[in-house]
XYZ file of C-alpha atoms in Angstrom:
351
model
C 103.938 134.160 131.481
C 101.338 131.832 133.081
C 100.573 130.385 129.591
C 103.946 128.740 129.472
C 102.751 126.503 132.307
C 99.460 125.585 130.627
C 99.346 121.870 130.136
C 98.550 120.158 126.763
C 98.726 116.385 126.592
C 100.253 116.187 130.141
C 103.101 118.589 128.941
C 103.445 122.382 129.679
C 103.648 124.831 126.862
C 107.355 125.604 127.640
C 108.172 121.912 126.911
C 106.258 122.070 123.720
C 108.286 125.058 122.683
C 111.525 123.353 123.668
C 110.574 120.463 121.612
C 109.586 122.489 118.529
C 112.898 124.417 118.940
C 114.829 121.185 119.217
C 113.147 119.643 116.122
C 113.921 122.656 114.016
C 117.438 122.906 115.441
C 118.221 119.180 114.865
C 116.751 119.303 111.311
C 118.638 122.335 110.436
C 121.828 120.770 111.868
C 121.267 117.595 110.010
C 120.481 119.518 106.827
C 123.544 121.666 107.027
C 125.896 118.721 107.851
C 124.375 116.764 104.999
C 125.163 119.665 102.542
C 128.760 120.185 103.850
C 129.601 116.419 103.784
C 128.000 116.049 100.252
C 129.909 119.142 98.930
C 133.238 117.854 100.433
C 132.608 114.368 99.042
C 131.826 115.859 95.622
C 134.952 117.973 95.506
C 137.047 114.939 96.621
C 135.496 112.754 94.000
C 136.440 115.119 91.193
C 140.128 114.834 92.201
C 140.288 111.089 91.966
C 139.766 108.507 89.065
C 137.850 105.917 91.063
C 134.048 105.852 90.865
C 133.426 104.691 94.484
C 133.853 108.022 95.875
C 131.268 109.339 93.374
C 128.897 106.742 94.650
C 129.456 107.884 98.244
C 128.810 111.499 97.253
C 125.687 110.520 95.469
C 124.323 108.496 98.446
C 124.967 111.434 100.882
C 123.298 113.861 98.466
C 120.337 111.443 98.120
C 119.572 111.209 101.698
C 115.809 111.603 101.914
C 114.237 114.766 103.483
C 111.672 112.713 105.375
C 114.428 110.792 107.077
C 115.886 113.967 108.511
C 112.505 115.097 109.530
C 111.613 111.858 111.249
C 114.945 111.792 113.144
C 114.423 115.350 114.223
C 110.895 114.599 115.485
C 112.230 111.570 117.343
C 114.923 113.598 119.096
C 112.478 116.381 119.972
C 110.016 113.991 121.455
C 112.495 112.920 124.075
C 111.755 116.316 125.927
C 108.049 115.383 126.317
C 106.167 113.017 128.574
C 103.858 111.407 126.180
C 101.659 108.333 126.285
C 103.598 104.985 125.608
C 101.481 104.379 122.389
C 102.389 107.790 120.966
C 106.066 107.352 121.818
C 105.941 103.848 120.291
C 104.608 105.213 116.993
C 107.062 108.038 116.881
C 109.917 105.476 117.257
C 108.355 103.223 114.686
C 108.097 105.899 112.120
C 111.797 106.862 112.625
C 112.731 103.244 112.182
C 110.517 102.933 108.956
C 112.168 106.105 107.582
C 115.444 104.414 108.162
C 114.266 101.323 106.374
C 113.114 103.423 103.355
C 116.370 105.205 103.259
C 118.270 101.977 103.431
C 116.183 100.668 100.363
C 117.060 103.817 98.356
C 120.677 103.593 99.186
C 120.756 99.876 98.492
C 119.090 100.447 95.072
C 121.678 103.048 94.251
C 124.482 100.799 95.227
C 122.891 97.990 93.011
C 122.682 100.368 90.090
C 126.247 101.504 90.572
C 127.566 97.917 90.607
C 125.403 96.955 87.588
C 126.575 99.915 85.486
C 130.224 99.067 86.280
C 129.761 95.476 85.159
C 127.830 96.591 82.060
C 130.697 98.885 81.015
C 133.176 96.143 81.443
C 131.156 93.422 79.733
C 129.731 95.493 76.805
C 132.761 95.124 74.491
C 133.884 91.667 75.571
C 130.564 89.796 76.045
C 127.387 91.646 75.026
C 125.230 88.722 76.094
C 126.312 89.167 79.662
C 124.985 92.640 79.709
C 121.416 91.494 79.673
C 121.997 88.808 82.324
C 123.564 91.385 84.679
C 120.644 93.791 84.174
C 118.282 90.882 84.855
C 120.127 89.930 88.044
C 120.193 93.597 89.098
C 116.315 93.720 88.566
C 115.969 90.628 90.716
C 118.279 91.975 93.382
C 116.263 95.249 93.641
C 112.983 93.346 93.741
C 114.330 91.148 96.512
C 115.773 94.285 98.477
C 112.391 96.161 98.172
C 110.470 93.164 99.157
C 112.584 92.558 102.425
C 112.331 96.297 103.377
C 108.539 96.101 102.712
C 108.154 93.061 104.941
C 110.379 94.761 107.646
C 108.148 97.881 107.628
C 104.945 95.730 107.983
C 106.434 93.855 110.902
C 107.420 97.168 112.489
C 103.729 98.308 112.095
C 102.636 95.278 113.980
C 101.333 93.291 110.970
C 101.662 89.549 111.207
C 104.103 89.044 108.272
C 103.700 85.123 108.501
C 100.051 85.308 107.924
C 100.485 87.917 105.068
C 102.951 85.713 103.336
C 100.743 82.771 103.480
C 97.715 84.814 102.056
C 100.036 86.173 99.250
C 100.836 82.519 98.309
C 97.207 81.828 97.858
C 96.509 85.011 96.052
C 99.615 84.612 94.043
C 98.127 81.619 92.291
C 95.117 83.568 91.154
C 97.351 86.473 90.057
C 99.550 84.065 88.146
C 96.653 82.742 86.348
C 95.388 86.119 85.485
C 98.907 87.449 84.239
C 100.134 84.178 82.793
C 101.012 85.744 79.431
C 103.168 88.301 81.116
C 104.720 85.857 83.340
C 105.408 83.647 80.219
C 107.244 86.583 78.693
C 109.109 87.147 81.959
C 110.378 83.529 82.050
C 111.185 83.616 78.310
C 113.376 86.728 79.001
C 115.298 84.732 81.695
C 115.722 81.867 79.175
C 117.161 84.473 76.612
C 119.424 85.960 79.238
C 120.709 82.721 80.422
C 120.856 80.581 77.189
C 121.802 83.563 74.934
C 120.536 82.486 71.580
C 121.309 86.155 70.680
C 122.709 89.280 72.252
C 122.435 93.001 71.759
C 124.026 93.839 68.412
C 123.460 90.468 66.660
C 121.864 90.442 63.250
C 118.948 87.956 63.255
C 116.187 86.718 60.937
C 112.974 85.769 62.624
C 110.453 84.282 60.131
C 110.113 87.078 57.541
C 111.618 89.756 59.662
C 115.255 90.664 59.865
C 117.368 93.296 61.679
C 119.731 94.040 64.579
C 118.783 93.284 68.205
C 118.664 96.590 70.048
C 117.001 95.813 73.401
C 116.167 92.733 75.385
C 113.644 93.447 77.856
C 111.535 91.487 80.543
C 108.537 91.416 78.278
C 109.817 92.235 74.805
C 112.700 92.246 72.533
C 113.141 95.043 69.963
C 114.806 94.656 66.565
C 115.859 97.491 64.283
C 115.139 96.394 60.650
C 117.268 97.181 57.623
C 114.546 99.636 56.470
C 114.762 101.617 59.703
C 111.748 100.724 61.745
C 111.742 99.061 65.112
C 110.135 95.657 65.398
C 108.874 94.514 68.734
C 108.533 90.861 69.655
C 107.047 89.437 72.786
C 109.841 87.068 74.286
C 107.541 84.105 74.162
C 106.748 84.498 70.535
C 110.366 85.050 69.830
C 111.509 81.825 71.467
C 108.749 79.877 69.676
C 110.025 81.140 66.437
C 113.032 79.820 64.326
C 115.781 82.371 64.724
C 118.726 82.572 62.399
C 121.725 84.445 64.033
C 124.076 85.752 61.367
C 126.480 87.411 63.911
C 127.549 84.055 64.956
C 128.408 82.799 61.448
C 132.088 82.370 61.060
C 132.068 82.041 57.221
C 129.478 82.342 54.708
C 128.779 79.575 52.199
C 127.812 80.828 48.839
C 126.065 78.627 46.066
C 125.866 80.238 42.599
C 125.313 79.252 39.069
C 125.708 80.457 35.535
C 124.480 79.243 32.162
C 126.138 79.319 28.746
C 124.671 78.622 25.329
C 124.292 75.240 23.785
C 126.573 76.306 20.947
C 129.671 76.362 23.330
C 132.296 74.073 22.206
C 133.269 71.052 24.316
C 136.840 72.464 24.937
C 135.290 75.733 26.254
C 132.897 73.735 28.530
C 135.858 71.888 30.067
C 137.610 75.181 30.747
C 134.793 76.911 32.559
C 135.324 75.267 35.953
C 138.902 76.292 35.892
C 138.079 79.841 35.007
C 135.539 79.916 37.994
C 138.131 78.303 40.235
C 140.849 80.933 39.334
C 138.374 83.754 39.788
C 137.521 82.629 43.221
C 141.108 81.878 44.380
C 142.079 85.326 43.310
C 140.039 86.629 46.292
C 141.933 86.646 49.613
C 138.583 86.637 51.423
C 137.195 83.652 49.655
C 137.921 79.903 49.761
C 137.118 77.695 46.745
C 134.974 74.533 47.230
C 133.809 73.124 43.909
C 132.656 74.052 40.300
C 130.809 71.652 38.117
C 128.819 71.334 34.918
C 125.572 70.564 36.648
C 122.716 70.160 34.139
C 121.251 70.738 30.837
C 118.605 73.419 31.095
C 115.823 74.530 28.805
C 118.008 77.008 26.983
C 121.368 76.898 28.669
C 124.112 74.555 29.915
C 124.252 75.177 33.647
C 127.202 75.280 35.869
C 127.102 75.329 39.660
C 129.912 76.595 41.982
C 130.382 76.783 45.665
C 132.832 78.906 47.754
C 133.079 80.322 51.206
C 133.543 83.952 52.275
C 135.813 83.974 55.376
C 133.963 86.875 56.968
C 130.280 86.773 58.195
C 129.945 90.505 57.053
C 127.356 90.918 54.418
C 129.125 93.805 52.770
C 132.353 91.709 52.516
C 130.378 88.984 50.963
C 128.919 91.286 48.288
C 132.203 92.798 47.510
C 133.753 89.342 46.960
C 130.796 88.129 44.805
C 131.150 91.301 42.716
C 134.846 90.789 42.014
C 134.225 87.114 41.159
C 131.417 87.972 38.812
C 133.542 90.676 37.039
C 136.404 88.346 36.537
C 134.233 85.595 35.164
C 132.603 88.084 32.769
C 135.989 89.300 31.490
C 137.337 85.774 31.049
C 134.253 84.674 29.230
C 134.661 87.653 26.932
C 138.298 86.686 26.354
C 137.408 83.049 25.532
C 134.411 84.011 23.437
C 132.082 82.129 25.733
C 128.420 83.431 25.627
C 126.064 83.739 28.577
C 122.776 82.018 27.849
C 119.461 83.832 28.163
C 115.957 82.630 27.500
C 115.487 82.039 23.750
C 113.245 80.100 21.453
C 114.022 78.685 18.056
C 111.208 78.129 15.649
C 111.387 75.693 12.804
C 109.071 76.484 9.917
C 108.183 73.786 7.508
C 107.484 75.290 4.089
C 105.529 72.368 2.457
C 104.331 72.350 -1.193
C 100.960 73.854 -1.768
């Protein structure tokens, strides 16, 4: 058994064996403990209605393999007499593993908080959903940046000099990706100013559809014909946007024409007929009806009314009913609708 006393790196073999055994034992112990606690937490979360215990169970289950290994190696190294530099790096690696695990846990906690707020805000204020997601992204970015700087600091890198260098390099990067940054800041403008939110029906130039997604670079709209239209956020904000979802009522301007042969009494009755047709609709509000102009082949009447709902289908239903009533009343009053006609006068002179 003399080989047990053979020295490697200032430590006999038996110490190395104890260290290896302790590393395995600690790792197995941590692994089993993690599994038991995660299973108990999962069972407990099934019995309750709150979501916080689900979060705790998920955090325990998501504990990283490398964290357990780093802690096991750190505990096992305490049985050895190693060079100060080696002990320093073993301790640093354990701390870095803790930082990385902390970042993972922090990211999951942020995701949990964001998802809870999204569920609460989705029905009451869809516009707040995009803002919450954006703040969550910024929170994650800040968390990961802080952890990254802490890791670099523990590795002995001068963080102050690095930050100063990043500031100079950041200017060059910003110039190279200015279009992307422009879309990013435009997305923040959309999220904070809320010219539209998910679910709004909008018209952008010649394109129209329902907003499906507002991202950090692009916004996606589902058109009426089914395809998805993708806009960069900068282009979208530079366009003229008409948001029909925020229309409280719809103003409708329509016109009809009757023949020139219509008697004066019938012409005077037409505005009243139109008014009665509109007022018969509960979802409509009459504004005006007038004999507007003499056309090329018709006497033109213009009328205006409001549909009390912004819904397009409701507007079409109201307009259909009004048109049918006007058609029926004109038939009863023997008023003829005009259509393009020409009258030719032939002069039969003597030959």
